[in-house]
CSV table of C-alpha atoms in Angstrom, one decimal:
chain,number,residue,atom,x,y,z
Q,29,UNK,CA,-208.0,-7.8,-101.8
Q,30,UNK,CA,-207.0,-9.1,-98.3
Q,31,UNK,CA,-203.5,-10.2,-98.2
Q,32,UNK,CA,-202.7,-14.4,-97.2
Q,33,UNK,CA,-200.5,-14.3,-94.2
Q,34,UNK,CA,-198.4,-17.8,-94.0
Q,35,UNK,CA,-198.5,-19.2,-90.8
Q,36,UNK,CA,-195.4,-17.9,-88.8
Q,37,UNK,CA,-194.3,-17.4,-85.1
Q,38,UNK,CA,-195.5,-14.3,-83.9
Q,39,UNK,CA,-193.8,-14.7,-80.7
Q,40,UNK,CA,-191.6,-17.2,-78.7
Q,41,UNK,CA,-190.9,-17.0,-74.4
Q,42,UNK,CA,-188.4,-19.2,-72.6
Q,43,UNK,CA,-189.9,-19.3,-69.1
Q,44,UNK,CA,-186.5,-20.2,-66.8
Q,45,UNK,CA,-186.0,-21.4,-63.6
Q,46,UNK,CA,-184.8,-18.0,-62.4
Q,47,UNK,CA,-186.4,-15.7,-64.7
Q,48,UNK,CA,-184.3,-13.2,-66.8
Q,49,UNK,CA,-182.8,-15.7,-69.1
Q,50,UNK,CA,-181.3,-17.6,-66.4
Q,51,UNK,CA,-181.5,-21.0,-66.0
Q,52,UNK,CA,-180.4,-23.4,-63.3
Q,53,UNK,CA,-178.9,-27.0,-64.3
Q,54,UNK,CA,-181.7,-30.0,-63.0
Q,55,UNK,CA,-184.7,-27.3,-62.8
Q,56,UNK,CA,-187.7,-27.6,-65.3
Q,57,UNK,CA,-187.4,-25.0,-68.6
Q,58,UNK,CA,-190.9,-23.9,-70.4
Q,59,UNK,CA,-191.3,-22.5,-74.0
Q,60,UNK,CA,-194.0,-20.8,-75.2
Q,61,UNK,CA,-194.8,-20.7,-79.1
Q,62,UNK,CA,-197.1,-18.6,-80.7
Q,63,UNK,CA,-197.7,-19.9,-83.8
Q,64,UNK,CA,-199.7,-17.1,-86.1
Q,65,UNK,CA,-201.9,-19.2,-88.8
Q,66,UNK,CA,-204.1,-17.0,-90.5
Q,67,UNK,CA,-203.7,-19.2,-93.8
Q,68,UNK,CA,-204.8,-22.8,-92.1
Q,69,UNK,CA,-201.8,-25.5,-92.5
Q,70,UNK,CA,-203.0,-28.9,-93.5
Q,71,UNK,CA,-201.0,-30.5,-90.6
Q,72,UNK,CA,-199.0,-28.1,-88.6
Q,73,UNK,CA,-195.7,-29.3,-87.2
Q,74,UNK,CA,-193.2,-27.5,-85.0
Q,75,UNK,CA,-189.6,-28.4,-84.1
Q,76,UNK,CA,-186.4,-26.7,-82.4
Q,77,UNK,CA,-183.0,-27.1,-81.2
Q,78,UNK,CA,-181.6,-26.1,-78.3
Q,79,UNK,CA,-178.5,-24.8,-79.4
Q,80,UNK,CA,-174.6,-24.4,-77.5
Q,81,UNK,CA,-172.4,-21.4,-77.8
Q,82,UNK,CA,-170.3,-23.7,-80.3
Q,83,UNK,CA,-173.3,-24.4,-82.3
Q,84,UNK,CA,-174.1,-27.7,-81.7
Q,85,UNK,CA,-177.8,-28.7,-81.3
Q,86,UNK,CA,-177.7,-30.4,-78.1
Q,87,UNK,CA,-181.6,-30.9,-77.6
Q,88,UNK,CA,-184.0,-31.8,-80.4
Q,89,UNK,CA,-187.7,-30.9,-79.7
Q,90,UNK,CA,-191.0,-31.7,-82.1
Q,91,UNK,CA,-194.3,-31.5,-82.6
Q,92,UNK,CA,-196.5,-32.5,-85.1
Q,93,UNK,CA,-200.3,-33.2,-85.7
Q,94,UNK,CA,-200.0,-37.0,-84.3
Q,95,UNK,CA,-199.3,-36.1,-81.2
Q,96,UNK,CA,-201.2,-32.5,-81.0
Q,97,UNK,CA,-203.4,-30.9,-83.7
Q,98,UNK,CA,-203.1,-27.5,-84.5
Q,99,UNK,CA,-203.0,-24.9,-87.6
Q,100,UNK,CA,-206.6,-26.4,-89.3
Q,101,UNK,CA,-208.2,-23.5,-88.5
Q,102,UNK,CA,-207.3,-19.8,-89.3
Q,103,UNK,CA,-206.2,-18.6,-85.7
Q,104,UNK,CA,-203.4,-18.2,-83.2
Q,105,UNK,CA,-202.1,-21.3,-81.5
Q,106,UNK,CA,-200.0,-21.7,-78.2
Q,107,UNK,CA,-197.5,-24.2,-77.8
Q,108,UNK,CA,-196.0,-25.3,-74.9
Q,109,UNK,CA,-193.1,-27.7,-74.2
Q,110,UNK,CA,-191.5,-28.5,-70.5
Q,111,UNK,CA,-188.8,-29.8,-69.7
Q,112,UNK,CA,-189.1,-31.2,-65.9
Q,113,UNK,CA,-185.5,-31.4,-64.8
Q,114,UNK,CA,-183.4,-29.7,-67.8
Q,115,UNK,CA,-179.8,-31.5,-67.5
Q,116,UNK,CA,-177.5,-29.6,-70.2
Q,117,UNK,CA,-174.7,-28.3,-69.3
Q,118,UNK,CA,-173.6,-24.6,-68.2
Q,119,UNK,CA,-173.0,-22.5,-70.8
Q,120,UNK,CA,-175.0,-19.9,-73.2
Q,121,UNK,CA,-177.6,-20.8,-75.4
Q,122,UNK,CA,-180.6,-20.3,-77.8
Q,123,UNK,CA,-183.1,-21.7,-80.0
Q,124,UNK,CA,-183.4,-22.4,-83.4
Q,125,UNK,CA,-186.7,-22.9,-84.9
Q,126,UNK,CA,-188.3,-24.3,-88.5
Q,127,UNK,CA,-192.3,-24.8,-88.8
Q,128,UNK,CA,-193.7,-26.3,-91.6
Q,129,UNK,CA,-196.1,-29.0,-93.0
Q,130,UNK,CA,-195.0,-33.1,-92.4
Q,131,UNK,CA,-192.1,-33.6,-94.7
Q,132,UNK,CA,-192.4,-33.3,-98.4
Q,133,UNK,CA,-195.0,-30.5,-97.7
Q,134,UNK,CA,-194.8,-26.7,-97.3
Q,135,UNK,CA,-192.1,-24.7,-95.4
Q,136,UNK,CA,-193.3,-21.7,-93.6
Q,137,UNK,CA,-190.6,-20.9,-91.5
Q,138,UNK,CA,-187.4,-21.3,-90.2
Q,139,UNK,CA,-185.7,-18.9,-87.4
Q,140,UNK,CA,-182.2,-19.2,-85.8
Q,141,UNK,CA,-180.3,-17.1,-82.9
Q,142,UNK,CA,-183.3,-16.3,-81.1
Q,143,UNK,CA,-184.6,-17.0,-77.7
Q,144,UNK,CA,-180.8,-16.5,-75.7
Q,145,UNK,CA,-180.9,-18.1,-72.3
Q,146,UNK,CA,-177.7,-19.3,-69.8
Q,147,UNK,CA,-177.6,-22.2,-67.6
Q,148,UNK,CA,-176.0,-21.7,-64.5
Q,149,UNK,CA,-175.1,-24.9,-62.0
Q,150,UNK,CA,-177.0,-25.4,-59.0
Q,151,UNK,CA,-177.0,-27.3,-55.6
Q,152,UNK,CA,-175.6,-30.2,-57.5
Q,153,UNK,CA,-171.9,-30.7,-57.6
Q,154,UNK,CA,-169.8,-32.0,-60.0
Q,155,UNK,CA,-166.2,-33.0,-58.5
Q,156,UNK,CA,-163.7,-30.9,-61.3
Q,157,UNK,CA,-166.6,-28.1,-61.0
Q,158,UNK,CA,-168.3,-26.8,-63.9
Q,159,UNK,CA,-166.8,-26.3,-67.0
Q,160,UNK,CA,-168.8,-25.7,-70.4
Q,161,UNK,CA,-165.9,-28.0,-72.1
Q,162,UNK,CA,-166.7,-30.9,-70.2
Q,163,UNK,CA,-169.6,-32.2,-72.1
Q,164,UNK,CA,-173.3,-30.8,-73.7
Q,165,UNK,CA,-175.8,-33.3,-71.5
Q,166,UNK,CA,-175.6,-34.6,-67.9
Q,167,UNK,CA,-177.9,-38.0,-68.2
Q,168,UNK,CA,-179.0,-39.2,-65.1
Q,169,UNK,CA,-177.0,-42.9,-64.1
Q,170,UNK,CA,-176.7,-45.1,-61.5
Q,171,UNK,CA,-173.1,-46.6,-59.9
Q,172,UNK,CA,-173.3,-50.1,-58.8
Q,173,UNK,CA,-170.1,-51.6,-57.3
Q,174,UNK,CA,-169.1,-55.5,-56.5
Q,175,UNK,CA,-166.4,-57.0,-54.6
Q,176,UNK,CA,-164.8,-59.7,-56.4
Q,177,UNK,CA,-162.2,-62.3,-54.6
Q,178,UNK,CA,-160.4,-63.1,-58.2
Q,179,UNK,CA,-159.4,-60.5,-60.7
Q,180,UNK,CA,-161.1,-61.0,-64.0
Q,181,UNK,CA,-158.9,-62.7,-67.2
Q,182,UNK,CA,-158.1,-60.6,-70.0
């Protein structure tokens, strides 16, 4: 009798700017999933958070067969996400990951604490410096400024 394996992640990489877990602020991030499913899933889906050192989910990732089939088939699947210009904060963090089917269906897996990674600030400044207290998420904005003759009325 040959044994069902559910489908799990046999292996995960975070691919950072500087290698070695270390990841400079504004610089694109890569992670790999290898998502083991021996026992076909009727619709995989994949989702993680990138969590902070205070365990707070600052980034939410997904993926799910709208957007990208995969698990029909027995097999070994690779996943890839990129983020082009990763804004979080400095600090320490890792991943925490569940795969399953679309809600309502089967949980396979669900794995926390893995994948460790620090972000470390680069050519970019930031006036007080860096501090990992000072917020989770640096969104890009724009400053526009306007003279005005006459002070506005409260």
């Amino acid at each position: 009798i040959k044994p069902v394996v559910t489908p799990h992640i046999s292996r995960i990489e975070v691919l950072t700017s500087d290698g070695g877990g270390v990841q400079r602020f504004d610089k694109p991030l890569e992670i790999r999933f290898w998502v083991s499913h021996q026992q076909p899933m009727a619709r995989g889906c994949l989702s993680f958070h990138i969590v902070n050192a205070q365990q707070q989910a600052v980034i939410h990732a997904e993926i799910y067969s709208r957007d990208l089939e995969f698990g029909r088939t027995s097999g070994c699947t690779t996943l890839i996400c990129r983020f082009p210009r990763l804004r979080m904060n400095v600090g320490q963090f890792y991943l925490r990951t569940h795969l399953s089917e679309p809600p309502g269906g089967e949980t396979y897996e669900t794995l926390d604490g893995i994948g460790h990674f620090e972000i470390v600030a680069s050519e970019v400044r930031s006036l007080w410096g860096w501090r990992t207290d000072a917020c989770a998420y640096h969104e890009d904005y724009v400053w526009e400024t306007v003279e005005a003759s006459v002070e506005p009325a409260l």
